Amino acid sequence: MKKGAQAEKETQKAIKEATALQRKADKAQEVADKLQAAADEANDAVLKDPTDQANSRAEKAANAATSAQDTAGRLQKEASAALKKANKLRAAQRAAGRDKVEAPDSRQWVPPTFITVGLLGVLWLVVYYISVAASITVPYLTDLGGWNVIIGMGLMAASFGIATLWK
């Protein structure tokens, strides 16, 4: 139970980290877009007024936009990696949950049990019929009389009931 709770906490933490990184990447992309727009405006200003000061501003704006794009790209890669990690943890947790639900115990006891109970029922009937036909007195068995048929058939029916548990 502790392992499941621990895995759940790790998964939730990874999801939160991935979400936070994605938000940072989105904000960095917004800033990069704004800086690119400013660089475009600075380049337009250079076309209208080709002075050294305008060229310097345009160059600085272009450098800032490039740097912001690089940062946004790096953050996006980190967010993608964190999201992949969270998805792997989530998939592993689901797989572990499925494994738990499937077959927690084995049913290897069923075949020998239903065969034994069925044969016991057949043997009960055979002994009863032979003892009646040969007039042999078997303690307790002879005293039951016709109930021996019900007991033998009941054991065979129980055998078929046990056989339904076999997977």
Short mmCIF file of C-alpha atoms in Angstrom, two decimals:
data_model
loop_
_atom_site.label_atom_id
_atom_site.label_comp_id
_atom_site.label_asym_id
_atom_site.label_seq_id
_atom_site.Cartn_x
_atom_site.Cartn_y
_atom_site.Cartn_z
CA MET A 1 0.00 0.00 0.00
CA LYS A 2 2.86 2.37 0.82
CA LYS A 3 4.48 1.73 -2.53
CA GLY A 4 1.24 2.63 -4.31
CA ALA A 5 0.84 5.83 -2.30
CA GLN A 6 4.50 6.71 -2.85
CA ALA A 7 4.16 6.13 -6.60
CA GLU A 8 1.00 8.24 -6.67
CA LYS A 9 2.81 11.11 -4.91
CA GLU A 10 5.76 10.87 -7.31
CA THR A 11 3.40 10.89 -10.28
CA GLN A 12 1.50 13.93 -8.99
CA LYS A 13 4.79 15.73 -8.30
CA ALA A 14 6.06 14.96 -11.81
CA ILE A 15 2.80 16.22 -13.32
CA LYS A 16 3.02 19.46 -11.31
CA GLU A 17 6.64 19.97 -12.36
CA ALA A 18 5.76 19.35 -16.01
CA THR A 19 2.85 21.79 -15.81
CA ALA A 20 5.02 24.47 -14.18
CA LEU A 21 7.75 24.02 -16.80
CA GLN A 22 5.16 24.23 -19.58
CA ARG A 23 3.85 27.51 -18.11
CA LYS A 24 7.40 28.90 -18.00
CA ALA A 25 7.98 27.80 -21.60
CA ASP A 26 4.72 29.45 -22.70
CA LYS A 27 5.65 32.72 -20.95
CA ALA A 28 9.13 32.62 -22.46
CA GLN A 29 7.58 32.09 -25.90
CA GLU A 30 5.28 35.10 -25.35
CA VAL A 31 8.28 37.24 -24.37
CA ALA A 32 10.21 35.97 -27.40
CA ASP A 33 7.28 36.84 -29.68
CA LYS A 34 7.08 40.35 -28.20
CA LEU A 35 10.84 40.82 -28.60
CA GLN A 36 10.64 39.58 -32.18
CA ALA A 37 7.88 42.11 -32.86
CA ALA A 38 10.07 44.83 -31.33
CA ALA A 39 13.01 43.69 -33.50
CA ASP A 40 10.78 43.83 -36.59
CA GLU A 41 9.70 47.37 -35.64
CA ALA A 42 13.36 48.34 -35.14
CA ASN A 43 14.22 46.95 -38.58
CA ASP A 44 11.33 48.94 -40.08
CA ALA A 45 12.69 52.03 -38.32
CA VAL A 46 16.13 51.37 -39.88
CA LEU A 47 14.52 51.30 -43.32
CA LYS A 48 12.93 54.70 -42.66
CA ASP A 49 15.94 56.23 -40.88
CA PRO A 50 19.22 54.36 -41.61
CA THR A 51 21.32 55.90 -38.83
CA ASP A 52 23.93 54.16 -36.71
CA GLN A 53 21.75 54.55 -33.63
CA ALA A 54 18.77 52.88 -35.36
CA ASN A 55 21.03 50.08 -36.64
CA SER A 56 22.39 49.54 -33.11
CA ARG A 57 18.84 49.36 -31.68
CA ALA A 58 17.76 46.92 -34.39
CA GLU A 59 20.81 44.74 -33.77
CA LYS A 60 20.23 44.70 -30.00
CA ALA A 61 16.54 43.89 -30.49
CA ALA A 62 17.41 41.06 -32.90
CA ASN A 63 19.96 39.64 -30.42
CA ALA A 64 17.42 39.84 -27.58
CA ALA A 65 14.77 38.14 -29.73
CA THR A 66 17.19 35.35 -30.71
CA SER A 67 18.23 34.83 -27.10
CA ALA A 68 14.60 34.73 -25.98
CA GLN A 69 13.76 32.19 -28.73
CA ASP A 70 16.66 30.00 -27.58
CA THR A 71 15.50 30.20 -23.97
CA ALA A 72 11.91 29.41 -24.95
CA GLY A 73 13.09 26.42 -27.01
CA ARG A 74 15.20 25.10 -24.15
CA LEU A 75 12.33 25.48 -21.68
CA GLN A 76 9.97 23.76 -24.12
CA LYS A 77 12.37 20.79 -24.38
CA GLU A 78 12.58 20.58 -20.58
CA ALA A 79 8.79 20.70 -20.31
CA SER A 80 8.43 17.96 -22.92
CA ALA A 81 10.95 15.78 -21.09
CA ALA A 82 9.17 16.33 -17.77
CA LEU A 83 5.82 15.51 -19.39
CA LYS A 84 7.25 12.29 -20.85
CA LYS A 85 8.58 11.35 -17.41
CA ALA A 86 5.17 12.02 -15.84
CA ASN A 87 3.43 9.97 -18.53
CA LYS A 88 5.84 7.07 -17.99
CA LEU A 89 5.22 7.17 -14.24
CA ARG A 90 1.47 7.30 -14.83
CA ALA A 91 1.63 4.34 -17.25
CA ALA A 92 3.76 2.32 -14.84
CA GLN A 93 1.33 3.07 -12.02
CA ARG A 94 -1.63 1.96 -14.16
CA ALA A 95 0.20 -1.21 -15.18
CA ALA A 96 0.99 -1.98 -11.54
CA GLY A 97 -2.67 -1.42 -10.67
CA ARG A 98 -3.75 -3.81 -13.41
CA ASP A 99 -1.31 -6.44 -12.18
CA LYS A 100 -2.76 -6.19 -8.68
CA VAL A 101 -6.33 -6.58 -9.86
CA GLU A 102 -5.74 -9.57 -12.12
CA ALA A 103 -5.13 -12.81 -10.22
CA PRO A 104 -3.85 -12.32 -6.69
CA ASP A 105 -4.05 -16.04 -5.89
CA SER A 106 -3.49 -19.20 -7.84
CA ARG A 107 -6.13 -21.83 -8.49
CA GLN A 108 -3.82 -24.81 -8.77
CA TRP A 109 -5.75 -26.57 -6.02
CA VAL A 110 -8.92 -26.83 -8.12
CA PRO A 111 -8.11 -29.75 -10.49
CA PRO A 112 -6.90 -32.18 -7.81
CA THR A 113 -9.77 -31.20 -5.52
CA PHE A 114 -12.59 -31.65 -8.03
CA ILE A 115 -11.12 -34.94 -9.28
CA THR A 116 -10.78 -36.23 -5.72
CA VAL A 117 -14.30 -35.21 -4.70
CA GLY A 118 -15.80 -36.65 -7.91
CA LEU A 119 -13.99 -39.96 -7.50
CA LEU A 120 -15.02 -40.10 -3.85
CA GLY A 121 -18.67 -39.73 -4.94
CA VAL A 122 -18.31 -42.50 -7.53
CA LEU A 123 -16.49 -44.73 -5.03
CA TRP A 124 -19.24 -44.10 -2.44
CA LEU A 125 -21.91 -45.27 -4.90
CA VAL A 126 -19.87 -48.30 -6.04
CA VAL A 127 -19.25 -49.44 -2.45
CA TYR A 128 -22.93 -48.91 -1.59
CA TYR A 129 -24.24 -50.86 -4.59
CA ILE A 130 -21.73 -53.71 -4.14
CA SER A 131 -22.50 -53.96 -0.42
CA VAL A 132 -26.26 -54.12 -1.13
CA ALA A 133 -25.87 -56.64 -3.97
CA ALA A 134 -23.53 -58.92 -2.00
CA SER A 135 -25.40 -58.41 1.29
CA ILE A 136 -22.23 -57.17 2.99
CA THR A 137 -22.66 -55.01 6.06
CA VAL A 138 -20.46 -51.91 6.00
CA PRO A 139 -20.59 -49.96 9.28
CA TYR A 140 -22.48 -46.62 9.00
CA LEU A 141 -22.85 -47.05 5.21
CA THR A 142 -25.50 -49.75 5.46
CA ASP A 143 -27.36 -47.79 8.15
CA LEU A 144 -27.85 -44.83 5.79
CA GLY A 145 -29.83 -46.90 3.31
CA GLY A 146 -31.13 -44.91 0.31
CA TRP A 147 -29.36 -41.77 1.51
CA ASN A 148 -26.12 -43.26 0.14
CA VAL A 149 -27.32 -42.47 -3.41
CA ILE A 150 -27.93 -38.84 -2.45
CA ILE A 151 -24.52 -38.60 -0.75
CA GLY A 152 -22.69 -40.09 -3.77
CA MET A 153 -24.57 -37.90 -6.27
CA GLY A 154 -24.06 -34.87 -4.01
CA LEU A 155 -20.30 -35.45 -3.97
CA MET A 156 -20.25 -35.70 -7.77
CA ALA A 157 -22.36 -32.51 -8.08
CA ALA A 158 -20.00 -30.75 -5.66
CA SER A 159 -17.13 -31.89 -7.87
CA PHE A 160 -18.70 -30.16 -10.88
CA GLY A 161 -19.28 -27.05 -8.78
CA ILE A 162 -15.62 -27.00 -7.77
CA ALA A 163 -14.61 -27.46 -11.42
CA THR A 164 -16.26 -24.13 -12.28
CA LEU A 165 -13.64 -22.36 -10.14
CA TRP A 166 -10.86 -23.54 -12.44
CA LYS A 167 -9.39 -20.81 -14.63
#
